[in-house]
Short mmCIF file of C-alpha atoms in Angstrom, two decimals:
data_model
loop_
_atom_site.label_atom_id
_atom_site.label_comp_id
_atom_site.label_asym_id
_atom_site.label_seq_id
_atom_site.Cartn_x
_atom_site.Cartn_y
_atom_site.Cartn_z
CA MET A 1 -210.27 103.66 -63.84
CA PRO A 2 -209.59 103.03 -60.13
CA THR A 3 -206.52 101.01 -59.24
CA GLY A 4 -207.90 99.67 -55.97
CA VAL A 5 -208.02 96.09 -54.80
CA MET A 6 -211.27 95.44 -56.69
CA ALA A 7 -209.56 96.29 -59.97
CA LYS A 8 -206.49 94.25 -59.03
CA LEU A 9 -208.66 91.23 -58.28
CA ALA A 10 -210.34 91.58 -61.67
CA GLU A 11 -206.98 91.83 -63.41
CA ARG A 12 -205.82 88.56 -61.87
CA LEU A 13 -209.08 86.63 -62.25
CA SER A 14 -209.61 86.01 -65.96
CA SER A 15 -213.00 84.37 -65.39
CA VAL A 16 -214.42 87.29 -63.38
CA ARG A 17 -217.96 88.41 -64.16
CA SER A 18 -218.41 91.01 -61.46
CA ILE A 19 -217.03 92.20 -58.14
CA GLU A 20 -219.37 94.08 -55.83
CA LEU A 21 -218.31 96.08 -52.78
CA ASP A 22 -220.91 95.02 -50.22
CA ASN A 23 -219.52 96.89 -47.25
CA ALA A 24 -216.38 98.68 -46.08
CA PHE A 25 -215.00 100.16 -42.88
CA TYR A 26 -212.09 102.58 -42.75
CA VAL A 27 -209.38 101.58 -40.30
CA GLU A 28 -206.48 104.04 -40.62
CA ASP A 29 -203.68 105.18 -42.91
CA GLY A 30 -205.52 104.21 -46.10
CA THR A 31 -206.47 100.76 -44.80
CA TRP A 32 -210.01 99.40 -45.16
CA ILE A 33 -211.86 96.28 -44.13
CA GLU A 34 -213.86 95.35 -47.23
CA SER A 35 -216.58 92.81 -47.89
CA LEU A 36 -216.73 91.80 -51.56
CA THR A 37 -218.95 89.49 -53.57
CA VAL A 38 -216.97 87.98 -56.45
CA VAL A 39 -218.79 86.24 -59.31
CA ALA A 40 -216.69 84.18 -61.73
CA SER A 41 -217.48 81.77 -64.56
CA GLU A 42 -215.29 79.06 -63.05
CA HIS A 43 -214.00 77.98 -59.64
CA PHE A 44 -211.21 80.12 -58.16
CA ASP A 45 -208.92 79.98 -55.14
CA ALA A 46 -209.69 83.06 -53.04
CA ASP A 47 -206.62 82.66 -50.80
CA ALA A 48 -204.19 82.49 -53.72
CA LEU A 49 -205.99 85.33 -55.50
CA VAL A 50 -205.72 87.77 -52.58
CA ASP A 51 -202.21 86.65 -51.55
CA ASP A 52 -200.99 87.78 -54.96
CA ILE A 53 -202.01 91.40 -54.25
CA SER A 54 -199.65 93.65 -52.34
CA GLY A 55 -201.30 95.39 -49.40
CA ALA A 56 -204.22 92.95 -49.18
CA SER A 57 -204.89 90.01 -46.86
CA LEU A 58 -207.85 87.67 -46.68
CA PHE A 59 -209.75 87.46 -43.39
CA TYR A 60 -212.56 85.16 -44.39
CA THR A 61 -214.22 83.67 -47.44
CA SER A 62 -217.47 81.78 -47.94
CA GLU A 63 -219.20 80.27 -50.94
CA ILE A 64 -222.66 81.52 -51.90
CA PRO A 65 -224.77 78.62 -53.21
CA THR A 66 -225.91 78.79 -56.83
CA ALA A 67 -227.88 76.40 -58.99
CA SER A 68 -225.59 77.01 -61.96
CA ALA A 69 -222.52 74.84 -62.43
CA ASP A 70 -221.00 77.57 -64.59
CA VAL A 71 -220.86 80.20 -61.85
CA ASP A 72 -218.71 80.44 -58.71
CA ILE A 73 -219.88 83.11 -56.24
CA ARG A 74 -217.78 83.86 -53.18
CA ARG A 75 -217.96 86.48 -50.45
CA LEU A 76 -214.53 87.77 -49.41
CA THR A 77 -213.67 89.82 -46.34
CA ILE A 78 -210.28 91.42 -46.79
CA LEU A 79 -207.98 93.95 -45.18
CA ALA A 80 -206.79 96.24 -47.96
CA THR A 81 -204.53 99.25 -48.25
CA GLU A 82 -206.17 101.48 -50.87
CA SER A 83 -204.04 104.11 -52.56
CA TYR A 84 -205.66 107.34 -53.74
CA PRO A 85 -207.92 107.56 -55.63
CA PHE A 86 -210.17 104.84 -54.20
CA ILE A 87 -213.68 105.09 -55.62
CA LEU A 88 -215.40 104.70 -52.23
CA GLY A 89 -213.08 107.31 -50.73
CA LEU A 90 -214.03 109.78 -53.47
CA VAL A 91 -217.73 109.30 -52.76
CA LEU A 92 -217.33 109.66 -48.99
CA ARG A 93 -215.12 112.75 -49.35
CA GLN A 94 -218.13 114.48 -50.89
CA GLU A 95 -220.37 113.29 -48.02
CA ALA A 96 -222.52 111.28 -50.42
CA ILE A 97 -224.13 107.94 -49.55
CA PRO A 98 -222.72 105.00 -51.54
CA ASN A 99 -225.65 102.72 -52.43
CA ARG A 100 -223.91 100.35 -54.83
CA ILE A 101 -220.39 99.91 -56.22
CA VAL A 102 -219.78 97.08 -58.69
CA LEU A 103 -216.99 96.34 -61.16
CA GLN A 104 -217.99 94.51 -64.33
CA ASP A 105 -217.07 94.55 -68.01
CA GLY A 106 -213.92 96.51 -67.19
CA GLY A 107 -215.73 99.47 -65.62
CA PHE A 108 -217.18 100.60 -62.31
CA GLU A 109 -220.89 101.26 -61.91
CA VAL A 110 -221.58 103.47 -58.89
CA VAL A 111 -224.96 104.37 -57.41
CA THR A 112 -224.94 107.17 -54.83
CA THR A 113 -227.34 109.45 -53.00
CA THR A 114 -226.55 113.17 -52.68
CA ARG A 115 -228.42 115.98 -50.94
CA ASP A 116 -228.86 118.05 -54.06
CA TRP A 117 -227.62 118.64 -57.60
CA ASP A 118 -224.71 120.86 -56.48
CA GLN A 119 -223.33 118.11 -54.23
CA PHE A 120 -223.71 115.59 -57.03
CA ARG A 121 -221.96 117.87 -59.51
CA SER A 122 -219.08 118.38 -57.10
CA MET A 123 -218.69 114.62 -56.65
CA ALA A 124 -218.91 113.99 -60.39
CA ASP A 125 -216.29 116.67 -61.10
CA GLU A 126 -213.86 115.11 -58.59
CA VAL A 127 -214.39 111.62 -60.01
CA GLN A 128 -213.72 112.84 -63.53
CA ALA A 129 -210.71 114.93 -62.48
CA THR A 130 -209.05 112.09 -60.55
CA LEU A 131 -210.07 109.09 -62.66
CA GLY A 132 -210.18 110.77 -66.03
CA GLU A 133 -213.49 109.20 -67.06
CA PHE A 134 -217.10 109.62 -65.99
CA GLU A 135 -220.42 108.79 -67.63
CA LEU A 136 -223.74 109.80 -66.09
CA LEU A 137 -226.26 107.02 -66.73
CA SER A 138 -229.28 108.41 -64.89
CA VAL A 139 -230.47 110.79 -62.16
CA THR A 140 -233.53 110.17 -59.99
CA GLN A 141 -235.10 112.48 -57.43
CA ASN A 142 -236.22 110.48 -54.42
CA GLU A 143 -237.22 111.36 -50.88
CA GLU A 144 -235.68 108.14 -49.56
CA PRO A 145 -231.85 107.98 -49.67
CA GLY A 146 -231.58 104.20 -49.91
CA GLU A 147 -229.41 101.88 -47.84
CA PRO A 148 -225.61 102.31 -47.81
CA LEU A 149 -224.10 99.58 -49.97
CA ASP A 150 -225.49 96.08 -49.43
CA SER A 151 -226.89 96.56 -45.94
CA GLY A 152 -229.35 93.72 -46.38
CA ARG A 153 -226.84 91.29 -47.96
CA LEU A 154 -229.51 90.65 -50.60
CA THR A 155 -227.73 87.82 -52.39
CA GLU A 156 -227.42 85.69 -49.28
CA VAL A 157 -231.01 86.47 -48.27
CA LEU A 158 -232.28 85.33 -51.65
CA VAL A 159 -230.42 82.03 -51.73
CA SER A 160 -231.62 81.24 -48.23
CA LYS A 161 -235.26 81.91 -49.14
CA LEU A 162 -235.40 80.15 -52.52
CA THR A 163 -235.17 76.42 -53.18
CA ASP A 164 -232.52 74.92 -55.47
CA ASP A 165 -235.19 74.32 -58.13
CA GLN A 166 -236.35 77.94 -57.92
CA LEU A 167 -232.78 79.23 -58.15
CA GLU A 168 -232.12 77.00 -61.14
CA ILE A 169 -235.20 78.13 -63.08
CA LEU A 170 -234.58 81.82 -62.31
CA GLU A 171 -230.91 81.65 -63.34
CA THR A 172 -231.67 79.69 -66.49
CA ALA A 173 -234.56 81.96 -67.45
CA TYR A 174 -232.46 85.07 -66.84
CA ASN A 175 -229.43 83.79 -68.75
CA ARG A 176 -231.59 82.74 -71.71
CA GLY A 177 -233.33 86.12 -71.93
CA TYR A 178 -236.75 85.02 -70.68
CA PHE A 179 -237.20 88.30 -68.77
CA ASP A 180 -236.02 90.48 -71.66
CA VAL A 181 -238.43 92.60 -73.70
CA PRO A 182 -239.15 91.03 -76.11
CA ARG A 183 -238.44 87.59 -74.68
CA GLU A 184 -235.57 85.66 -76.23
CA THR A 185 -236.82 82.26 -75.06
CA SER A 186 -240.07 80.60 -74.08
CA GLU A 187 -241.24 78.38 -71.23
CA THR A 188 -241.28 75.49 -73.70
CA GLU A 189 -237.61 76.02 -74.55
CA LEU A 190 -236.72 76.36 -70.87
CA ALA A 191 -238.54 73.11 -70.15
CA GLU A 192 -236.61 71.32 -72.88
CA GLU A 193 -233.29 72.60 -71.57
CA LEU A 194 -234.04 71.63 -67.98
CA GLY A 195 -235.68 68.31 -68.87
CA VAL A 196 -238.96 69.06 -67.10
CA ALA A 197 -242.56 69.66 -68.13
CA GLN A 198 -243.65 73.13 -69.26
CA SER A 199 -246.17 73.19 -66.42
CA THR A 200 -243.31 72.60 -63.97
CA VAL A 201 -241.36 75.55 -65.42
CA SER A 202 -244.43 77.77 -65.13
CA GLU A 203 -245.07 76.70 -61.52
CA ARG A 204 -241.44 77.17 -60.42
CA LEU A 205 -241.25 80.60 -62.04
CA ARG A 206 -244.44 81.74 -60.32
CA THR A 207 -243.42 80.44 -56.89
CA ALA A 208 -239.92 81.94 -57.21
CA GLU A 209 -241.32 85.31 -58.28
CA ARG A 210 -243.80 85.18 -55.38
CA SER A 211 -240.95 84.50 -52.94
CA LEU A 212 -239.03 87.48 -54.30
CA LEU A 213 -242.07 89.76 -53.95
CA GLU A 214 -242.63 88.55 -50.37
CA LEU A 215 -239.07 89.62 -49.54
CA ILE A 216 -239.92 93.11 -50.78
CA TYR A 217 -243.54 93.58 -49.61
CA GLY A 218 -243.94 90.93 -46.93
CA PRO A 219 -246.43 88.03 -46.92
CA ARG A 220 -249.80 88.86 -48.49
CA GLU A 221 -252.59 88.91 -45.95
#
């Protein structure tokens, strides 16, 4: 697995759930400016966390609001010296578009866009040769390449568009398996957990889902 700053952060943060590389700019001599979204199951000190990593310094950090008291989400902007192989560097060396790079459950999940199968195979071969491990989860043929990394800063857009009540019901419903197939919980059980009426749960779910769809498709005429 990569030994970049993302992995080093995960090693030092025992409560980490995921670390996503939202954006990155190459400076020089193996140095990058990186924007990361770190999700942990308890509060953490971003300054102390980054200071403990050689070759990394924290420029800025901000907290992303969440309705859950069990989750701490922070956006970090850091200056990092990345030694080879750095997963983003491997993708860019093959002239592929990095759409998503996230570290969770001890592994990296990478979504990229390539021109054709040969370019993808070349990138996959280099990843496996340098990192020693590669698993292809899926391949999709699409005319649209997708945005590089988190160009829209989706997480911050969502929390600015949804109310606290909507965020709370979505997080609770997701964590309890309401959106799974088959469902692992019901609106009645969600209502009991949140201490509200079932009709309130139903209304908040519908309005939150409508807000999410409006972000994708725009307001319905």
